[in-house]
PDB file of C-alpha atoms in Angstrom:
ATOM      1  CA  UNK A   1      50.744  -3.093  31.643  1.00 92.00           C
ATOM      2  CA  UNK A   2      47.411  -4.142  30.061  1.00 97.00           C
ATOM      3  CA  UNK A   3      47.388  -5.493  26.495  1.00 97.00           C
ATOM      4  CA  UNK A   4      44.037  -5.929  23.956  1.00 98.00           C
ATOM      5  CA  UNK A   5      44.205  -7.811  20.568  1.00 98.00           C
ATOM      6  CA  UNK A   6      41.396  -6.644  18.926  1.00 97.00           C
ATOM      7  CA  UNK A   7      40.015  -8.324  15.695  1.00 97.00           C
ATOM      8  CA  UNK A   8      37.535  -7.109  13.261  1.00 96.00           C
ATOM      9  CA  UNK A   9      36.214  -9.077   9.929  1.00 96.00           C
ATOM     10  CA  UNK A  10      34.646  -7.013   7.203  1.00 95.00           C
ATOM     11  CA  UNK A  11      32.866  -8.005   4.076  1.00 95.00           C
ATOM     12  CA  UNK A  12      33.062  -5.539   1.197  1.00 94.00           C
ATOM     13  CA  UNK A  13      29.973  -6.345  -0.774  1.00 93.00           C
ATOM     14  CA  UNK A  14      30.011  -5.451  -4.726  1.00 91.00           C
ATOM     15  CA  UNK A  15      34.348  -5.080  -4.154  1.00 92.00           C
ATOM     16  CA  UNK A  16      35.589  -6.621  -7.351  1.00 90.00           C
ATOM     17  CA  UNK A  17      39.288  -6.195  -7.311  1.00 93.00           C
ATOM     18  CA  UNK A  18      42.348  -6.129  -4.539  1.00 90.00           C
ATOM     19  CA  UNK A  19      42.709  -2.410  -5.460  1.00 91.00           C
ATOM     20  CA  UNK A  20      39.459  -1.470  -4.832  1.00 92.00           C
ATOM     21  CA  UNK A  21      39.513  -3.071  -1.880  1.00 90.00           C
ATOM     22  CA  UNK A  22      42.553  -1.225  -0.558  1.00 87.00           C
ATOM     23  CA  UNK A  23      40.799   1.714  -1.681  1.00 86.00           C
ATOM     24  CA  UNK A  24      37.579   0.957   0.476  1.00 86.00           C
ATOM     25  CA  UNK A  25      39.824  -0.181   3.519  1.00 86.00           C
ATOM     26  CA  UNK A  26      41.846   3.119   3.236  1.00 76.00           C
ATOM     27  CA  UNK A  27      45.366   3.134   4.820  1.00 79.00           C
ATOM     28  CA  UNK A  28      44.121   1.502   8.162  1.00 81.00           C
ATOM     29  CA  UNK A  29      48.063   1.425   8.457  1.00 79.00           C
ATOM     30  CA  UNK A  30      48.677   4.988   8.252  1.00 80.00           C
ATOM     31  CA  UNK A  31      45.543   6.019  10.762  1.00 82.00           C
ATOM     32  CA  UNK A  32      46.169   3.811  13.300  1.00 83.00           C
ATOM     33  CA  UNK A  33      49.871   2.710  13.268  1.00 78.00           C
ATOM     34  CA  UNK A  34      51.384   6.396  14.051  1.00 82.00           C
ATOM     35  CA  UNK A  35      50.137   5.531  17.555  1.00 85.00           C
ATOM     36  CA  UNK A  36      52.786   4.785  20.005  1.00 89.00           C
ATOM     37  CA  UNK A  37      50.206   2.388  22.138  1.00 92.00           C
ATOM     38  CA  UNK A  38      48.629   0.949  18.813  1.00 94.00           C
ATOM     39  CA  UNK A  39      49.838  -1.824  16.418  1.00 94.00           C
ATOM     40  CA  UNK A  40      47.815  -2.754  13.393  1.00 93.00           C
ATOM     41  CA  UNK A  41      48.226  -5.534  10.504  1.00 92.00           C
ATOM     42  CA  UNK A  42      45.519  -7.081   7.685  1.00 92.00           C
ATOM     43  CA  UNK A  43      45.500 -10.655   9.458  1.00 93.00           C
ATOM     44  CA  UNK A  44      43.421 -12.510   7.625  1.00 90.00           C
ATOM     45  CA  UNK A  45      41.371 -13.030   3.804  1.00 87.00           C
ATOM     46  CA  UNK A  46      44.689 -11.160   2.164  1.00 86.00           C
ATOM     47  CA  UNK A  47      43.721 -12.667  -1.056  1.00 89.00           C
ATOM     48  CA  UNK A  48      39.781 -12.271  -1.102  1.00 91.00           C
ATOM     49  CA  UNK A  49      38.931  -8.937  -2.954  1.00 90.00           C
ATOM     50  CA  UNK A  50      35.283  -9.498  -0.904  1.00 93.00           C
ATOM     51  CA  UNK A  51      36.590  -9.689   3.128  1.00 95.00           C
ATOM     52  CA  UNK A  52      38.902  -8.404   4.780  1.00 94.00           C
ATOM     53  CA  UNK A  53      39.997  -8.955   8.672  1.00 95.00           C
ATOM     54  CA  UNK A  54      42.723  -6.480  10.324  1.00 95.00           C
ATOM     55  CA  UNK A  55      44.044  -7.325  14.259  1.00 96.00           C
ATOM     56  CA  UNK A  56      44.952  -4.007  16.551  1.00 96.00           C
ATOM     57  CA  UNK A  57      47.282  -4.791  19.488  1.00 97.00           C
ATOM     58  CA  UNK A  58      46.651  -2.262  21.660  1.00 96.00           C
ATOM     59  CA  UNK A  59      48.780  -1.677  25.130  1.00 96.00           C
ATOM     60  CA  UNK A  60      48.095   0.715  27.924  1.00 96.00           C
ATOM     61  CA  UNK A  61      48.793   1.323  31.950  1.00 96.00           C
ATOM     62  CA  UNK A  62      45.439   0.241  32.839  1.00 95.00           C
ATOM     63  CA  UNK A  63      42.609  -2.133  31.604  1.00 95.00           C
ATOM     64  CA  UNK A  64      40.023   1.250  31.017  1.00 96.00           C
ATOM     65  CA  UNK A  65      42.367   2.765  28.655  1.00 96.00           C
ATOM     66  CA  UNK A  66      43.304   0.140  26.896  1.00 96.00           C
ATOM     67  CA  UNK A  67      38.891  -0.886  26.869  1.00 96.00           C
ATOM     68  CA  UNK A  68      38.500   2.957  25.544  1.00 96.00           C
ATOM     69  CA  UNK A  69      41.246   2.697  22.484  1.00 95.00           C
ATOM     70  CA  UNK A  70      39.621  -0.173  21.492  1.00 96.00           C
ATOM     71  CA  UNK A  71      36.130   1.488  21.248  1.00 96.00           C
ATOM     72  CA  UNK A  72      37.691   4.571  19.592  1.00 94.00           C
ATOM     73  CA  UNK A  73      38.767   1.899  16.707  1.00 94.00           C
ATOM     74  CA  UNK A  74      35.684   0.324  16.482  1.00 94.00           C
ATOM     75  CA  UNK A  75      33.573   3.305  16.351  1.00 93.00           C
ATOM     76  CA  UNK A  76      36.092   5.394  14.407  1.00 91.00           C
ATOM     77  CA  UNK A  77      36.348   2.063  11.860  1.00 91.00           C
ATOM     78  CA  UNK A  78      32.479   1.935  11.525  1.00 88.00           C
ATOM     79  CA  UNK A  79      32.224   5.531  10.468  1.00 88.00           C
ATOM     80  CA  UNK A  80      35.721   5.490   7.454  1.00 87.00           C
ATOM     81  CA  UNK A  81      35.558   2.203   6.035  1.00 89.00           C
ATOM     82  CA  UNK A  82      33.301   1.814   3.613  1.00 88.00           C
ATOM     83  CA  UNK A  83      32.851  -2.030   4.745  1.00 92.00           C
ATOM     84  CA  UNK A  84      30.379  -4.125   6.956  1.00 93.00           C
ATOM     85  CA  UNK A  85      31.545  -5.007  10.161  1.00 94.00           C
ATOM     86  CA  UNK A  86      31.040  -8.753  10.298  1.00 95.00           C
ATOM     87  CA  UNK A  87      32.591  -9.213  13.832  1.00 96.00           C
ATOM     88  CA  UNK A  88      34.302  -8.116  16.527  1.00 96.00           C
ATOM     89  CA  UNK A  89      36.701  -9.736  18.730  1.00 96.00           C
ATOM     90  CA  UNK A  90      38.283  -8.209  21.468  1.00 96.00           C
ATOM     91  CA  UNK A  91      41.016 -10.341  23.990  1.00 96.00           C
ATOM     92  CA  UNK A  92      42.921  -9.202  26.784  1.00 95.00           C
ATOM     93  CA  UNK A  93      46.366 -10.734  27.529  1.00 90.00           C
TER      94      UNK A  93
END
């Protein structure tokens, strides 16, 4: 069993309220968290209408699928969110 924590900040420039930013972000919840292999959660700047930073704990049978999810998030987050990707962290445990 292989397991990634993956970690992404975004800035939202021009956001000016928690609702638009929830609108921006989309339901991150809903698109990723119906995975079996996936769990998601906002883990960071909760409060800051301008950031955001979500954590993906993603666990597979082997270290190249679990390496693949995680660039399926990235790429797929890059091309819905209408953020900036301000980093990218990616662990394995």
């Amino acid at each position: 069993m292989h397991i990634a924590i993956l970690t992404l900040a975004f800035s939202l420039p021009g956001c000016g309220s928690l609702k638009e930013k929830r609108h921006r972000m989309g339901d991150l919840h809903a698109r990723f968290g119906n995975t079996p292999s996936v769990a998601v959660c906002e883990s960071g700047e909760r409060d800051r209408h301008d950031a955001s930073e979500w954590t993906f704990v993603i666990i597979g049978l082997s270290k190249r699928e679990v390496e693949s999810q995680c660039s399926q998030i990235e790429e797929k987050l890059e091309r819905t969110v209408d953020a900036r990707v301000m980093n990218v962290e990616r662990e394995f445990v």
